[in-house]
Amino acid sequence: MKRYLYIGFILLLIMLTGCVKQETQGAAPSDPTLNKAARGSQAEMTDGDFVYRLVSEKEKYERGDQVQVYGELEYIGEKDEITIGHAASVFYFPMKELTRDYNISYAMNEPYITTKLKKGEPLREYYKIGGGYDSRDDKRYKDFIHSLKDGFPGGHYVVYGSADFVIDLQSHGADPGGSNGEEPKRYKIQAEIEFSVSEDTK
């Protein structure tokens, strides 16, 4: 029986590792109409003791505007504060431009960093221009990704945001990997918003 439990645990770890790799590359859902009816320029999702917000400060930007999109994570549990562990950031901001059907990835380094959240004080982080391509991508897509450094081209964008983190057990007196086999609770809270950018320059 112990042998089967061990094999099951190894399979679970492999599945989680694969999920983390995909999230880091910023893969967006293949169906651009997914949850379209629920999209706006702001979204809020609650998972247990945490509230995740994804916000675009405008529904429509003029060409040349700086697009302001941010994620927030707020702890609303019973403790005064809690420590979470995550990669370089808690927040992921992969996007898709629907007119051209182009994915804009959101790669991230994966150290293990801890952040202390005080109850009722949201952690906020703004989107930073991302995106990448490889040699197999066509020239139009490469030109589009290059153009992002000068601001978003005109188009209609969906942000597939998420907050991805675990409760840091060591900070809370637990022994991860110890004799009791306790594993950190993992959260991945997701939301989608939309914004558009005018085709015309100011």
PDB file of C-alpha atoms in Angstrom:
ATOM      1  CA  MET A   1       0.000   0.000   0.000  1.00  0.00           C
ATOM      2  CA  LYS A   2       2.821   2.403   0.889  1.00  0.00           C
ATOM      3  CA  ARG A   3       4.409   1.698  -2.479  1.00  0.00           C
ATOM      4  CA  TYR A   4       1.259   2.786  -4.348  1.00  0.00           C
ATOM      5  CA  LEU A   5       0.962   5.938  -2.241  1.00  0.00           C
ATOM      6  CA  TYR A   6       4.585   6.800  -3.014  1.00  0.00           C
ATOM      7  CA  ILE A   7       4.058   6.293  -6.765  1.00  0.00           C
ATOM      8  CA  GLY A   8       0.927   8.439  -6.627  1.00  0.00           C
ATOM      9  CA  PHE A   9       2.824  11.224  -4.841  1.00  0.00           C
ATOM     10  CA  ILE A  10       5.601  11.170  -7.489  1.00  0.00           C
ATOM     11  CA  LEU A  11       3.028  11.385 -10.300  1.00  0.00           C
ATOM     12  CA  LEU A  12       1.399  14.385  -8.582  1.00  0.00           C
ATOM     13  CA  LEU A  13       4.750  16.179  -8.349  1.00  0.00           C
ATOM     14  CA  ILE A  14       5.416  15.564 -12.062  1.00  0.00           C
ATOM     15  CA  MET A  15       1.996  17.004 -12.965  1.00  0.00           C
ATOM     16  CA  LEU A  16       2.561  20.113 -10.810  1.00  0.00           C
ATOM     17  CA  THR A  17       6.007  20.677 -12.337  1.00  0.00           C
ATOM     18  CA  GLY A  18       4.532  20.550 -15.821  1.00  0.00           C
ATOM     19  CA  CYS A  19       1.859  23.065 -14.839  1.00  0.00           C
ATOM     20  CA  VAL A  20       4.445  25.497 -13.437  1.00  0.00           C
ATOM     21  CA  LYS A  21       6.479  25.324 -16.659  1.00  0.00           C
ATOM     22  CA  GLN A  22       3.426  26.125 -18.764  1.00  0.00           C
ATOM     23  CA  GLU A  23       2.423  29.026 -16.527  1.00  0.00           C
ATOM     24  CA  THR A  24       5.926  30.489 -16.698  1.00  0.00           C
ATOM     25  CA  GLN A  25       5.754  30.543 -20.470  1.00  0.00           C
ATOM     26  CA  GLY A  26       2.474  32.396 -20.160  1.00  0.00           C
ATOM     27  CA  ALA A  27       0.365  30.037 -22.226  1.00  0.00           C
ATOM     28  CA  ALA A  28      -3.105  31.501 -22.785  1.00  0.00           C
ATOM     29  CA  PRO A  29      -6.229  29.435 -23.324  1.00  0.00           C
ATOM     30  CA  SER A  30      -6.572  28.416 -26.971  1.00  0.00           C
ATOM     31  CA  ASP A  31     -10.198  29.543 -27.124  1.00  0.00           C
ATOM     32  CA  PRO A  32     -10.293  33.381 -27.148  1.00  0.00           C
ATOM     33  CA  THR A  33     -14.031  33.347 -26.391  1.00  0.00           C
ATOM     34  CA  LEU A  34     -13.506  31.546 -23.054  1.00  0.00           C
ATOM     35  CA  ASN A  35     -15.420  33.388 -20.304  1.00  0.00           C
ATOM     36  CA  LYS A  36     -15.934  36.314 -22.695  1.00  0.00           C
ATOM     37  CA  ALA A  37     -19.341  37.133 -21.206  1.00  0.00           C
ATOM     38  CA  ALA A  38     -17.758  37.634 -17.790  1.00  0.00           C
ATOM     39  CA  ARG A  39     -14.899  39.856 -18.904  1.00  0.00           C
ATOM     40  CA  GLY A  40     -14.590  43.561 -18.187  1.00  0.00           C
ATOM     41  CA  SER A  41     -11.673  45.809 -17.296  1.00  0.00           C
ATOM     42  CA  GLN A  42     -11.704  44.582 -13.661  1.00  0.00           C
ATOM     43  CA  ALA A  43     -12.121  41.177 -12.028  1.00  0.00           C
ATOM     44  CA  GLU A  44     -12.045  39.886  -8.458  1.00  0.00           C
ATOM     45  CA  MET A  45     -11.758  36.265  -7.314  1.00  0.00           C
ATOM     46  CA  THR A  46     -11.710  34.837  -3.782  1.00  0.00           C
ATOM     47  CA  ASP A  47     -10.062  31.564  -2.784  1.00  0.00           C
ATOM     48  CA  GLY A  48     -10.191  30.756   0.928  1.00  0.00           C
ATOM     49  CA  ASP A  49      -8.383  33.493   2.856  1.00  0.00           C
ATOM     50  CA  PHE A  50      -7.170  35.339  -0.250  1.00  0.00           C
ATOM     51  CA  VAL A  51      -8.696  37.837  -2.676  1.00  0.00           C
ATOM     52  CA  TYR A  52      -7.112  38.298  -6.111  1.00  0.00           C
ATOM     53  CA  ARG A  53      -7.897  41.342  -8.234  1.00  0.00           C
ATOM     54  CA  LEU A  54      -6.915  41.971 -11.848  1.00  0.00           C
ATOM     55  CA  VAL A  55      -7.442  45.519 -13.089  1.00  0.00           C
ATOM     56  CA  SER A  56      -6.902  47.618 -16.200  1.00  0.00           C
ATOM     57  CA  GLU A  57      -7.119  51.293 -15.255  1.00  0.00           C
ATOM     58  CA  LYS A  58      -8.909  52.019 -18.552  1.00  0.00           C
ATOM     59  CA  GLU A  59     -11.210  50.006 -20.796  1.00  0.00           C
ATOM     60  CA  LYS A  60      -9.844  51.772 -23.885  1.00  0.00           C
ATOM     61  CA  TYR A  61      -6.414  53.348 -24.338  1.00  0.00           C
ATOM     62  CA  GLU A  62      -5.303  55.727 -27.041  1.00  0.00           C
ATOM     63  CA  ARG A  63      -2.389  54.656 -29.195  1.00  0.00           C
ATOM     64  CA  GLY A  64       0.768  55.800 -27.393  1.00  0.00           C
ATOM     65  CA  ASP A  65      -0.774  55.609 -23.906  1.00  0.00           C
ATOM     66  CA  GLN A  66       1.001  53.572 -21.271  1.00  0.00           C
ATOM     67  CA  VAL A  67      -1.211  50.576 -20.569  1.00  0.00           C
ATOM     68  CA  GLN A  68      -1.773  50.297 -16.815  1.00  0.00           C
ATOM     69  CA  VAL A  69      -2.687  46.760 -15.750  1.00  0.00           C
ATOM     70  CA  TYR A  70      -2.053  45.457 -12.249  1.00  0.00           C
ATOM     71  CA  GLY A  71      -2.684  42.494  -9.990  1.00  0.00           C
ATOM     72  CA  GLU A  72      -3.511  42.626  -6.288  1.00  0.00           C
ATOM     73  CA  LEU A  73      -3.435  39.917  -3.642  1.00  0.00           C
ATOM     74  CA  GLU A  74      -5.078  40.535  -0.276  1.00  0.00           C
ATOM     75  CA  TYR A  75      -5.086  38.300   2.806  1.00  0.00           C
ATOM     76  CA  ILE A  76      -8.451  38.300   4.614  1.00  0.00           C
ATOM     77  CA  GLY A  77      -7.973  35.390   7.067  1.00  0.00           C
ATOM     78  CA  GLU A  78      -7.971  35.322  10.854  1.00  0.00           C
ATOM     79  CA  LYS A  79      -4.258  35.966  11.447  1.00  0.00           C
ATOM     80  CA  ASP A  80      -2.656  39.419  11.527  1.00  0.00           C
ATOM     81  CA  GLU A  81      -0.270  38.396   8.751  1.00  0.00           C
ATOM     82  CA  ILE A  82       0.775  35.383   6.697  1.00  0.00           C
ATOM     83  CA  THR A  83       3.901  34.492   4.711  1.00  0.00           C
ATOM     84  CA  ILE A  84       3.624  33.122   1.187  1.00  0.00           C
ATOM     85  CA  GLY A  85       6.242  31.642  -1.131  1.00  0.00           C
ATOM     86  CA  HIS A  86       6.417  32.207  -4.872  1.00  0.00           C
ATOM     87  CA  ALA A  87       8.640  32.618  -7.944  1.00  0.00           C
ATOM     88  CA  ALA A  88      10.144  36.021  -8.833  1.00  0.00           C
ATOM     89  CA  SER A  89       6.613  37.420  -8.515  1.00  0.00           C
ATOM     90  CA  VAL A  90       3.235  36.244  -7.242  1.00  0.00           C
ATOM     91  CA  PHE A  91       1.590  37.661 -10.378  1.00  0.00           C
ATOM     92  CA  TYR A  92       1.451  36.424 -13.966  1.00  0.00           C
ATOM     93  CA  PHE A  93       0.113  38.519 -16.872  1.00  0.00           C
ATOM     94  CA  PRO A  94       0.065  36.484 -20.120  1.00  0.00           C
ATOM     95  CA  MET A  95      -2.068  38.125 -22.810  1.00  0.00           C
ATOM     96  CA  LYS A  96      -3.616  37.530 -26.204  1.00  0.00           C
ATOM     97  CA  GLU A  97      -4.278  40.103 -28.915  1.00  0.00           C
ATOM     98  CA  LEU A  98      -7.538  38.885 -30.416  1.00  0.00           C
ATOM     99  CA  THR A  99      -7.482  40.765 -33.744  1.00  0.00           C
ATOM    100  CA  ARG A 100      -4.184  39.194 -34.819  1.00  0.00           C
ATOM    101  CA  ASP A 101      -4.606  36.037 -32.677  1.00  0.00           C
ATOM    102  CA  TYR A 102      -1.161  36.635 -31.105  1.00  0.00           C
ATOM    103  CA  ASN A 103      -0.138  35.333 -27.677  1.00  0.00           C
ATOM    104  CA  ILE A 104       2.050  37.601 -25.532  1.00  0.00           C
ATOM    105  CA  SER A 105       3.908  35.353 -23.103  1.00  0.00           C
ATOM    106  CA  TYR A 106       4.962  36.320 -19.588  1.00  0.00           C
ATOM    107  CA  ALA A 107       8.173  34.510 -18.684  1.00  0.00           C
ATOM    108  CA  MET A 108       9.477  34.600 -15.132  1.00  0.00           C
ATOM    109  CA  ASN A 109      12.538  33.504 -13.190  1.00  0.00           C
ATOM    110  CA  GLU A 110      11.791  30.824 -10.600  1.00  0.00           C
ATOM    111  CA  PRO A 111      13.708  31.407  -7.382  1.00  0.00           C
ATOM    112  CA  TYR A 112      11.791  30.734  -4.182  1.00  0.00           C
ATOM    113  CA  ILE A 113      10.946  34.079  -2.585  1.00  0.00           C
ATOM    114  CA  THR A 114       8.805  34.744   0.471  1.00  0.00           C
ATOM    115  CA  THR A 115       6.508  37.711   0.965  1.00  0.00           C
ATOM    116  CA  LYS A 116       4.671  38.697   4.135  1.00  0.00           C
ATOM    117  CA  LEU A 117       1.061  39.770   3.672  1.00  0.00           C
ATOM    118  CA  LYS A 118      -0.583  41.833   6.389  1.00  0.00           C
ATOM    119  CA  LYS A 119      -4.304  41.345   6.787  1.00  0.00           C
ATOM    120  CA  GLY A 120      -6.297  43.901   4.815  1.00  0.00           C
ATOM    121  CA  GLU A 121      -3.225  45.404   3.054  1.00  0.00           C
ATOM    122  CA  PRO A 122      -3.223  44.352  -0.614  1.00  0.00           C
ATOM    123  CA  LEU A 123       0.026  43.518  -2.371  1.00  0.00           C
ATOM    124  CA  ARG A 124      -0.050  45.269  -5.769  1.00  0.00           C
ATOM    125  CA  GLU A 125       2.165  44.854  -8.833  1.00  0.00           C
ATOM    126  CA  TYR A 126       1.871  46.439 -12.274  1.00  0.00           C
ATOM    127  CA  TYR A 127       2.343  44.581 -15.548  1.00  0.00           C
ATOM    128  CA  LYS A 128       5.760  44.995 -17.125  1.00  0.00           C
ATOM    129  CA  ILE A 129       6.124  44.642 -20.887  1.00  0.00           C
ATOM    130  CA  GLY A 130       6.892  41.016 -21.732  1.00  0.00           C
ATOM    131  CA  GLY A 131       6.664  38.797 -24.765  1.00  0.00           C
ATOM    132  CA  GLY A 132       9.101  36.641 -26.649  1.00  0.00           C
ATOM    133  CA  TYR A 133       9.419  34.499 -29.771  1.00  0.00           C
ATOM    134  CA  ASP A 134      11.627  31.843 -31.318  1.00  0.00           C
ATOM    135  CA  SER A 135      13.194  31.347 -34.731  1.00  0.00           C
ATOM    136  CA  ARG A 136      10.156  29.429 -36.036  1.00  0.00           C
ATOM    137  CA  ASP A 137       7.788  32.394 -35.605  1.00  0.00           C
ATOM    138  CA  ASP A 138       6.945  34.479 -38.667  1.00  0.00           C
ATOM    139  CA  LYS A 139       8.256  37.996 -39.232  1.00  0.00           C
ATOM    140  CA  ARG A 140       4.931  39.741 -38.561  1.00  0.00           C
ATOM    141  CA  TYR A 141       4.717  38.182 -35.114  1.00  0.00           C
ATOM    142  CA  LYS A 142       8.345  39.079 -34.354  1.00  0.00           C
ATOM    143  CA  ASP A 143       7.701  42.678 -35.456  1.00  0.00           C
ATOM    144  CA  PHE A 144       4.620  42.803 -33.235  1.00  0.00           C
ATOM    145  CA  ILE A 145       6.568  41.604 -30.183  1.00  0.00           C
ATOM    146  CA  HIS A 146       9.366  44.097 -30.905  1.00  0.00           C
ATOM    147  CA  SER A 147       6.799  46.921 -31.142  1.00  0.00           C
ATOM    148  CA  LEU A 148       5.600  46.310 -27.581  1.00  0.00           C
ATOM    149  CA  LYS A 149       8.625  48.136 -26.170  1.00  0.00           C
ATOM    150  CA  ASP A 150       7.164  51.339 -27.677  1.00  0.00           C
ATOM    151  CA  GLY A 151       3.677  50.654 -26.308  1.00  0.00           C
ATOM    152  CA  PHE A 152       0.815  48.386 -27.267  1.00  0.00           C
ATOM    153  CA  PRO A 153      -0.205  48.485 -30.944  1.00  0.00           C
ATOM    154  CA  GLY A 154      -3.864  49.114 -31.700  1.00  0.00           C
ATOM    155  CA  GLY A 155      -5.951  46.040 -30.994  1.00  0.00           C
ATOM    156  CA  HIS A 156      -8.153  44.148 -28.544  1.00  0.00           C
ATOM    157  CA  TYR A 157      -6.343  42.450 -25.674  1.00  0.00           C
ATOM    158  CA  VAL A 158      -7.269  39.812 -23.099  1.00  0.00           C
ATOM    159  CA  VAL A 159      -5.200  39.416 -19.926  1.00  0.00           C
ATOM    160  CA  TYR A 160      -5.196  35.859 -18.507  1.00  0.00           C
ATOM    161  CA  GLY A 161      -3.928  36.876 -15.079  1.00  0.00           C
ATOM    162  CA  SER A 162      -3.173  34.740 -12.068  1.00  0.00           C
ATOM    163  CA  ALA A 163      -1.701  34.812  -8.584  1.00  0.00           C
ATOM    164  CA  ASP A 164       0.386  31.672  -8.009  1.00  0.00           C
ATOM    165  CA  PHE A 165       1.830  30.954  -4.551  1.00  0.00           C
ATOM    166  CA  VAL A 166       2.045  28.592  -1.588  1.00  0.00           C
ATOM    167  CA  ILE A 167       1.736  29.087   2.154  1.00  0.00           C
ATOM    168  CA  ASP A 168       5.323  29.146   3.432  1.00  0.00           C
ATOM    169  CA  LEU A 169       5.393  26.371   6.029  1.00  0.00           C
ATOM    170  CA  GLN A 170       8.747  27.218   7.630  1.00  0.00           C
ATOM    171  CA  SER A 171       7.572  30.716   8.451  1.00  0.00           C
ATOM    172  CA  HIS A 172       4.600  29.202  10.251  1.00  0.00           C
ATOM    173  CA  GLY A 173       6.508  26.644  12.308  1.00  0.00           C
ATOM    174  CA  ALA A 174       5.927  23.588  10.087  1.00  0.00           C
ATOM    175  CA  ASP A 175       8.592  21.234   8.773  1.00  0.00           C
ATOM    176  CA  PRO A 176       8.155  20.838   4.990  1.00  0.00           C
ATOM    177  CA  GLY A 177       9.481  17.493   3.860  1.00  0.00           C
ATOM    178  CA  GLY A 178       9.757  16.319   7.470  1.00  0.00           C
ATOM    179  CA  SER A 179       8.536  13.104   9.031  1.00  0.00           C
ATOM    180  CA  ASN A 180       4.906  14.186   8.931  1.00  0.00           C
ATOM    181  CA  GLY A 181       5.144  14.644   5.137  1.00  0.00           C
ATOM    182  CA  GLU A 182       3.281  17.972   5.228  1.00  0.00           C
ATOM    183  CA  GLU A 183       3.108  19.703   1.860  1.00  0.00           C
ATOM    184  CA  PRO A 184       2.536  23.439   1.398  1.00  0.00           C
ATOM    185  CA  LYS A 185      -0.946  24.435   0.224  1.00  0.00           C
ATOM    186  CA  ARG A 186      -0.709  25.788  -3.300  1.00  0.00           C
ATOM    187  CA  TYR A 187      -2.959  28.496  -4.695  1.00  0.00           C
ATOM    188  CA  LYS A 188      -3.466  29.514  -8.292  1.00  0.00           C
ATOM    189  CA  ILE A 189      -6.202  32.140  -8.463  1.00  0.00           C
ATOM    190  CA  GLN A 190      -7.104  33.132 -12.015  1.00  0.00           C
ATOM    191  CA  ALA A 191      -9.079  35.920 -13.648  1.00  0.00           C
ATOM    192  CA  GLU A 192      -9.526  37.431 -17.110  1.00  0.00           C
ATOM    193  CA  ILE A 193     -10.008  41.042 -18.194  1.00  0.00           C
ATOM    194  CA  GLU A 194     -10.060  42.905 -21.502  1.00  0.00           C
ATOM    195  CA  PHE A 195      -8.888  46.261 -22.775  1.00  0.00           C
ATOM    196  CA  SER A 196      -8.498  47.796 -26.208  1.00  0.00           C
ATOM    197  CA  VAL A 197      -6.027  50.200 -27.804  1.00  0.00           C
ATOM    198  CA  SER A 198      -7.083  52.631 -30.502  1.00  0.00           C
ATOM    199  CA  GLU A 199      -5.566  52.119 -33.960  1.00  0.00           C
ATOM    200  CA  ASP A 200      -5.061  55.877 -34.354  1.00  0.00           C
ATOM    201  CA  THR A 201      -2.175  57.781 -32.790  1.00  0.00           C
ATOM    202  CA  LYS A 202      -2.895  60.823 -30.649  1.00  0.00           C
TER     203      LYS A 202
END
